[in-house]
Short mmCIF file of C-alpha atoms in Angstrom, two decimals:
data_model
loop_
_atom_site.label_atom_id
_atom_site.label_comp_id
_atom_site.label_asym_id
_atom_site.label_seq_id
_atom_site.Cartn_x
_atom_site.Cartn_y
_atom_site.Cartn_z
CA MET A 105 8.14 25.79 -3.13
CA VAL A 106 10.73 23.48 -4.71
CA LEU A 107 12.16 25.37 -7.68
CA LYS A 108 14.21 28.54 -7.37
CA GLY A 109 12.70 29.86 -10.57
CA GLY A 110 8.97 29.47 -10.03
CA ASP A 111 6.02 27.96 -8.24
CA LYS A 112 4.99 25.12 -10.62
CA GLY A 113 6.63 22.21 -8.84
CA PHE A 114 3.56 19.98 -8.35
CA GLY A 115 4.72 17.12 -10.60
CA ILE A 116 7.82 16.12 -12.50
CA PRO A 117 9.43 17.60 -14.53
CA LEU A 118 8.96 20.39 -12.01
CA ASN A 119 9.33 23.28 -14.45
CA ALA A 120 7.09 21.69 -17.12
CA PRO A 121 4.59 19.26 -15.57
CA LEU A 122 2.94 16.72 -17.84
CA TYR A 123 -0.58 17.31 -16.47
CA PRO A 124 -2.63 20.19 -14.98
CA GLN A 125 -2.42 21.01 -11.27
CA SER A 126 -5.76 19.58 -10.24
CA SER A 127 -7.14 16.60 -8.32
CA ILE A 128 -9.95 16.29 -10.90
CA ILE A 129 -9.62 15.25 -14.54
CA ASN A 130 -12.56 15.80 -16.91
CA TYR A 131 -13.48 13.91 -20.08
CA SER A 132 -16.04 14.16 -22.86
CA ARG A 133 -16.94 12.01 -25.86
CA VAL A 134 -16.01 8.84 -23.98
CA ARG A 135 -16.69 5.40 -25.51
CA VAL A 136 -16.26 2.22 -23.48
CA VAL A 137 -16.43 -1.54 -23.96
CA MET A 138 -16.83 -3.25 -20.58
CA ALA A 139 -17.13 -6.94 -19.71
CA LEU A 140 -18.13 -8.40 -16.36
CA ALA A 141 -17.04 -11.93 -15.49
CA ASN A 142 -16.92 -14.34 -12.57
CA ILE A 143 -13.38 -15.24 -11.58
CA ASP A 144 -11.59 -17.79 -9.42
CA PRO A 145 -10.98 -15.81 -6.20
CA LYS A 146 -7.68 -17.60 -5.59
CA SER A 147 -6.33 -16.15 -8.84
CA VAL A 148 -6.81 -12.51 -7.78
CA GLU A 149 -6.17 -12.71 -4.03
CA PRO A 150 -2.36 -12.38 -4.45
CA LEU A 151 -2.91 -9.11 -6.37
CA LEU A 152 -4.67 -7.33 -3.49
CA PRO A 153 -2.92 -5.10 -0.91
CA GLU A 154 -2.83 -5.96 2.78
CA GLY A 155 -6.12 -5.15 4.48
CA VAL A 156 -8.06 -5.21 1.20
CA ASP A 157 -10.36 -8.19 0.61
CA LEU A 158 -12.40 -9.46 -2.29
CA ALA A 159 -16.00 -8.21 -2.05
CA LEU A 160 -17.47 -10.20 -4.94
CA GLU A 161 -16.08 -13.01 -7.09
CA VAL A 162 -16.32 -10.79 -10.15
CA THR A 163 -13.89 -8.72 -12.22
CA ALA A 164 -14.54 -5.90 -14.70
CA PHE A 165 -12.54 -5.53 -17.90
CA TRP A 166 -12.66 -2.02 -19.41
CA VAL A 167 -11.40 -0.58 -22.69
CA GLY A 168 -12.09 3.14 -23.17
CA ASP A 169 -11.57 5.70 -25.90
CA TYR A 170 -11.45 9.24 -24.50
CA GLY A 171 -12.33 11.78 -27.19
CA ILE A 172 -11.02 14.74 -25.20
CA SER A 173 -9.80 15.32 -21.66
CA THR A 174 -7.68 17.60 -19.51
CA VAL A 175 -4.80 15.15 -20.04
CA GLY A 176 -5.32 14.86 -23.79
CA ILE A 177 -6.89 12.39 -26.19
CA TYR A 178 -6.04 8.80 -25.37
CA ARG A 179 -7.25 5.26 -24.90
CA GLU A 180 -7.16 3.14 -21.75
CA ALA A 181 -7.53 -0.52 -20.77
CA LEU A 182 -7.82 -1.82 -17.24
CA VAL A 183 -8.78 -4.65 -14.93
CA ALA A 184 -10.88 -3.75 -11.87
CA ILE A 185 -11.62 -6.08 -8.95
CA PRO A 186 -14.52 -5.37 -6.52
CA VAL A 187 -13.06 -5.16 -3.00
CA LYS A 188 -13.77 -3.92 0.49
CA THR A 189 -11.60 -2.46 3.21
CA GLU A 190 -12.09 -0.71 6.52
CA GLY A 191 -14.60 2.11 6.04
CA ILE A 192 -15.29 1.23 2.38
CA GLU A 193 -18.03 -1.29 1.56
CA LEU A 194 -17.29 -1.49 -2.17
CA ALA A 195 -14.53 -0.17 -4.40
CA TYR A 196 -12.66 -1.40 -7.45
CA TYR A 197 -9.00 -2.24 -6.96
CA ILE A 198 -6.96 -1.83 -10.16
CA PRO A 199 -3.96 -4.19 -10.51
CA TYR A 200 -3.46 -3.55 -14.23
CA ILE A 201 -4.09 -0.38 -16.24
CA TYR A 202 -2.67 0.81 -19.57
CA VAL A 203 -2.86 4.07 -21.51
CA THR A 204 -1.64 5.55 -24.79
CA ASN A 205 -0.17 8.90 -23.71
CA ASP A 206 2.41 10.11 -21.21
CA ALA A 207 0.27 12.78 -19.51
CA ALA A 208 -2.39 10.22 -18.58
CA LEU A 209 0.31 7.81 -17.40
CA ALA A 210 2.06 10.37 -15.19
CA ALA A 211 -1.12 11.85 -13.71
CA GLY A 212 -2.52 8.43 -12.88
CA ARG A 213 0.65 7.11 -11.28
CA GLU A 214 1.63 10.26 -9.37
CA LEU A 215 -1.79 11.38 -8.13
CA ALA A 216 -3.68 8.12 -7.57
CA GLY A 217 -1.05 5.40 -7.71
CA ALA A 218 -2.76 3.83 -10.73
CA PRO A 219 -0.13 1.37 -12.04
CA LYS A 220 -0.22 2.68 -15.60
CA LYS A 221 1.94 1.49 -18.48
CA LEU A 222 2.00 2.51 -22.13
CA ALA A 223 0.42 0.08 -24.59
CA ASP A 224 -1.36 -0.25 -27.91
CA ILE A 225 -5.10 0.01 -27.18
CA ARG A 226 -7.92 0.03 -29.72
CA LEU A 227 -11.71 0.29 -29.62
CA LEU A 228 -14.01 -0.07 -32.60
CA VAL A 229 -17.58 -0.92 -33.50
CA ASN A 230 -17.47 -2.91 -36.72
CA ASP A 231 -19.96 -3.30 -39.58
CA TYR A 232 -21.44 -6.40 -37.95
CA GLY A 233 -22.52 -4.62 -34.76
CA LEU A 234 -19.68 -5.92 -32.64
CA ALA A 235 -17.90 -3.60 -30.20
CA ILE A 236 -14.29 -4.74 -29.79
CA GLY A 237 -11.68 -3.50 -27.33
CA THR A 238 -8.10 -4.77 -27.50
CA LEU A 239 -4.94 -4.31 -25.45
CA GLU A 240 -1.51 -5.17 -26.86
CA ARG A 241 1.88 -4.89 -25.19
CA GLY A 242 4.35 -7.45 -26.49
CA GLY A 243 1.37 -9.49 -27.65
CA GLU A 244 -2.39 -9.27 -27.23
CA LEU A 245 -3.05 -9.16 -23.47
CA MET A 246 -6.81 -8.59 -23.49
CA ARG A 247 -9.68 -8.70 -25.96
CA ALA A 248 -13.29 -7.84 -25.07
CA GLU A 249 -16.12 -8.30 -27.55
CA VAL A 250 -19.75 -7.22 -27.03
CA ALA A 251 -22.51 -7.88 -29.55
CA LEU A 252 -24.73 -4.78 -29.73
CA SER A 253 -27.99 -6.71 -29.71
CA SER A 254 -29.99 -4.79 -27.07
CA ARG A 255 -30.25 -1.09 -26.29
CA LEU A 256 -30.90 -0.56 -22.57
CA GLY A 257 -32.64 2.09 -20.54
CA LEU A 258 -31.07 3.47 -17.39
CA GLU A 259 -33.47 1.51 -15.18
CA GLN A 260 -32.24 -1.75 -16.65
CA LEU A 261 -28.79 -1.03 -15.24
CA ASP A 262 -30.24 -1.35 -11.74
CA ALA A 263 -29.95 -5.12 -12.09
CA PHE A 264 -26.23 -4.40 -11.58
CA LYS A 265 -26.58 -1.71 -8.90
CA ALA A 266 -24.35 -3.67 -6.49
CA LEU A 267 -21.54 -3.15 -8.99
CA MET A 268 -22.59 0.15 -10.60
CA PRO A 269 -24.27 2.53 -8.11
CA ARG A 270 -26.45 4.93 -10.14
CA THR A 271 -27.90 8.37 -9.45
CA ASP A 272 -30.07 9.58 -12.35
CA ASN A 273 -27.91 9.16 -15.49
CA THR A 274 -24.57 8.95 -13.63
CA VAL A 275 -22.76 5.88 -12.30
CA THR A 276 -19.94 6.38 -9.80
CA PHE A 277 -17.20 3.78 -9.50
CA PRO A 278 -15.15 4.04 -6.26
CA LEU A 279 -11.53 3.06 -6.99
CA LEU A 280 -8.46 1.99 -4.99
CA SER A 281 -4.81 2.00 -6.01
CA VAL A 282 -1.43 1.86 -4.26
CA ARG A 283 0.79 4.93 -4.71
CA VAL A 284 4.47 4.18 -4.08
CA LEU A 285 7.59 6.24 -3.34
CA PRO A 286 10.31 3.55 -3.40
CA PRO A 287 12.99 3.19 -0.69
CA LEU A 288 16.62 4.07 -1.43
CA PRO A 289 19.72 1.84 -1.14
CA ASP A 290 21.16 4.06 1.64
CA GLY A 291 18.36 2.94 3.96
CA THR A 292 16.02 5.86 3.36
CA PRO A 293 12.55 4.28 3.72
CA GLY A 294 9.89 4.53 1.07
CA ILE A 295 6.16 5.00 1.45
CA ALA A 296 3.19 3.13 -0.02
CA GLN A 297 -0.28 4.62 0.28
CA LEU A 298 -3.66 3.09 -0.45
CA ILE A 299 -5.50 5.87 -2.34
CA HIS A 300 -9.28 6.17 -2.65
CA TRP A 301 -10.35 7.83 -5.90
CA TYR A 302 -13.36 7.60 -8.21
CA ALA A 303 -14.62 7.57 -11.79
CA LYS A 304 -17.98 9.27 -12.35
CA PHE A 305 -19.53 8.27 -15.69
CA THR A 306 -22.48 10.27 -17.08
CA PHE A 307 -24.37 8.60 -19.92
CA THR A 308 -25.12 10.71 -23.00
CA PRO A 309 -27.22 11.91 -24.64
CA ARG A 310 -29.34 12.43 -21.53
CA GLU A 311 -32.69 11.89 -23.28
CA SER A 312 -31.61 8.69 -25.02
CA PRO A 313 -28.34 7.37 -23.54
CA GLN A 314 -26.11 5.10 -25.55
CA ILE A 315 -26.15 1.89 -23.49
CA TRP A 316 -25.92 -1.38 -25.40
CA ALA A 317 -25.58 -4.96 -24.20
CA GLY A 318 -25.34 -8.41 -25.71
CA GLU A 319 -23.40 -11.63 -25.85
CA THR A 320 -19.91 -10.97 -24.55
CA ARG A 321 -16.54 -12.66 -24.76
CA ILE A 322 -13.36 -11.85 -22.88
CA LYS A 323 -9.95 -13.26 -23.70
CA LEU A 324 -6.87 -12.77 -21.51
CA ASP A 325 -3.28 -13.55 -22.33
CA GLY A 326 -0.04 -12.60 -20.63
CA THR A 327 3.70 -12.17 -20.72
CA PRO A 328 6.25 -12.29 -17.87
CA PHE A 329 5.93 -8.49 -17.70
CA ASP A 330 2.12 -8.36 -17.87
CA PRO A 331 0.64 -11.61 -16.47
CA LEU A 332 -3.04 -10.80 -17.04
CA SER A 333 -3.77 -14.43 -17.84
CA ASP A 334 -3.08 -15.32 -14.19
CA ILE A 335 -6.62 -14.04 -13.59
CA LYS A 336 -8.87 -17.04 -14.16
CA VAL A 337 -12.25 -16.21 -15.69
CA THR A 338 -14.82 -18.90 -14.87
CA GLN A 339 -17.89 -17.40 -16.55
CA VAL A 340 -18.71 -14.24 -18.49
CA ILE A 341 -21.74 -12.48 -16.97
CA THR A 342 -22.48 -9.71 -19.47
CA GLY A 343 -20.94 -6.82 -21.35
CA PHE A 344 -21.78 -3.25 -22.30
CA TYR A 345 -20.93 -0.63 -24.87
CA ILE A 346 -21.54 2.85 -23.43
CA GLU A 347 -20.97 6.48 -24.37
CA GLY A 348 -20.81 9.56 -22.15
CA ASP A 349 -18.74 12.04 -20.19
CA MET A 350 -16.51 11.22 -17.25
CA GLU A 351 -14.80 12.76 -14.23
CA LEU A 352 -11.90 11.28 -12.27
CA GLY A 353 -11.09 12.61 -8.81
CA ILE A 354 -8.96 11.87 -5.75
CA VAL A 355 -10.73 11.36 -2.42
CA ARG A 356 -8.22 10.52 0.33
CA ARG A 357 -5.43 8.32 1.65
CA VAL A 358 -6.91 5.21 3.23
CA LYS A 359 -3.80 3.49 4.58
CA GLU A 360 -0.03 3.90 4.57
CA TRP A 361 2.92 1.54 4.82
CA LYS A 362 6.64 2.23 5.33
CA LEU A 363 8.84 0.45 2.79
CA THR A 364 12.43 -0.61 3.53
CA TRP A 365 15.22 -1.72 1.24
CA SER A 366 15.73 -5.48 1.05
#
């Protein structure tokens, strides 16, 4: 109990939290453009927390449009790096993630430590059969384009099972982020926690899932506030346009650090 006047108090503002009191967030009518690319490992190593190492020299670039969810309707763009740490063979560490509403921003930062910022994010499939996802924040930071030239079956995704573990029509992505409570100038220490969470994506419709692939391009740019272009893409592997439902959930704290004022 924190507030004198009630028992809400699970997230700020304490008397009117931005998101529901739950460790699970549900989504439906989700559309995603995703690109997979080889990267220069030296360009992402400085982005990883202590004790977390690169698992594969690959990075995923994701732009999603969430038709409805328990934190509202919004769009999201993120960069996810396959990593490993003690007790976890594969997870995706997220150094950059952007959303279009405040509830999604607050829930992600406060529950999972996802380093969310607000941005202009768009996803469309144009008349030429091109799925395009863009991220803008003081300039275009990311652009992913996938030509919808092949419709895939679920079994064809198994070529990427090292990156996308599948059970039936659901792929589960283990995720890692760093949740931070900053230190104070009076010497009060802060805390940083490595949080294990997940995104469970279920392809729809079940009988004929919307999974498309084709020639893919990814373009990164950056600003001093959002240096995405520091990640060096060496080769684009493939890209997908997918539709489905999704669940996000928190698993556990993996590691903790004490932070001091400097």
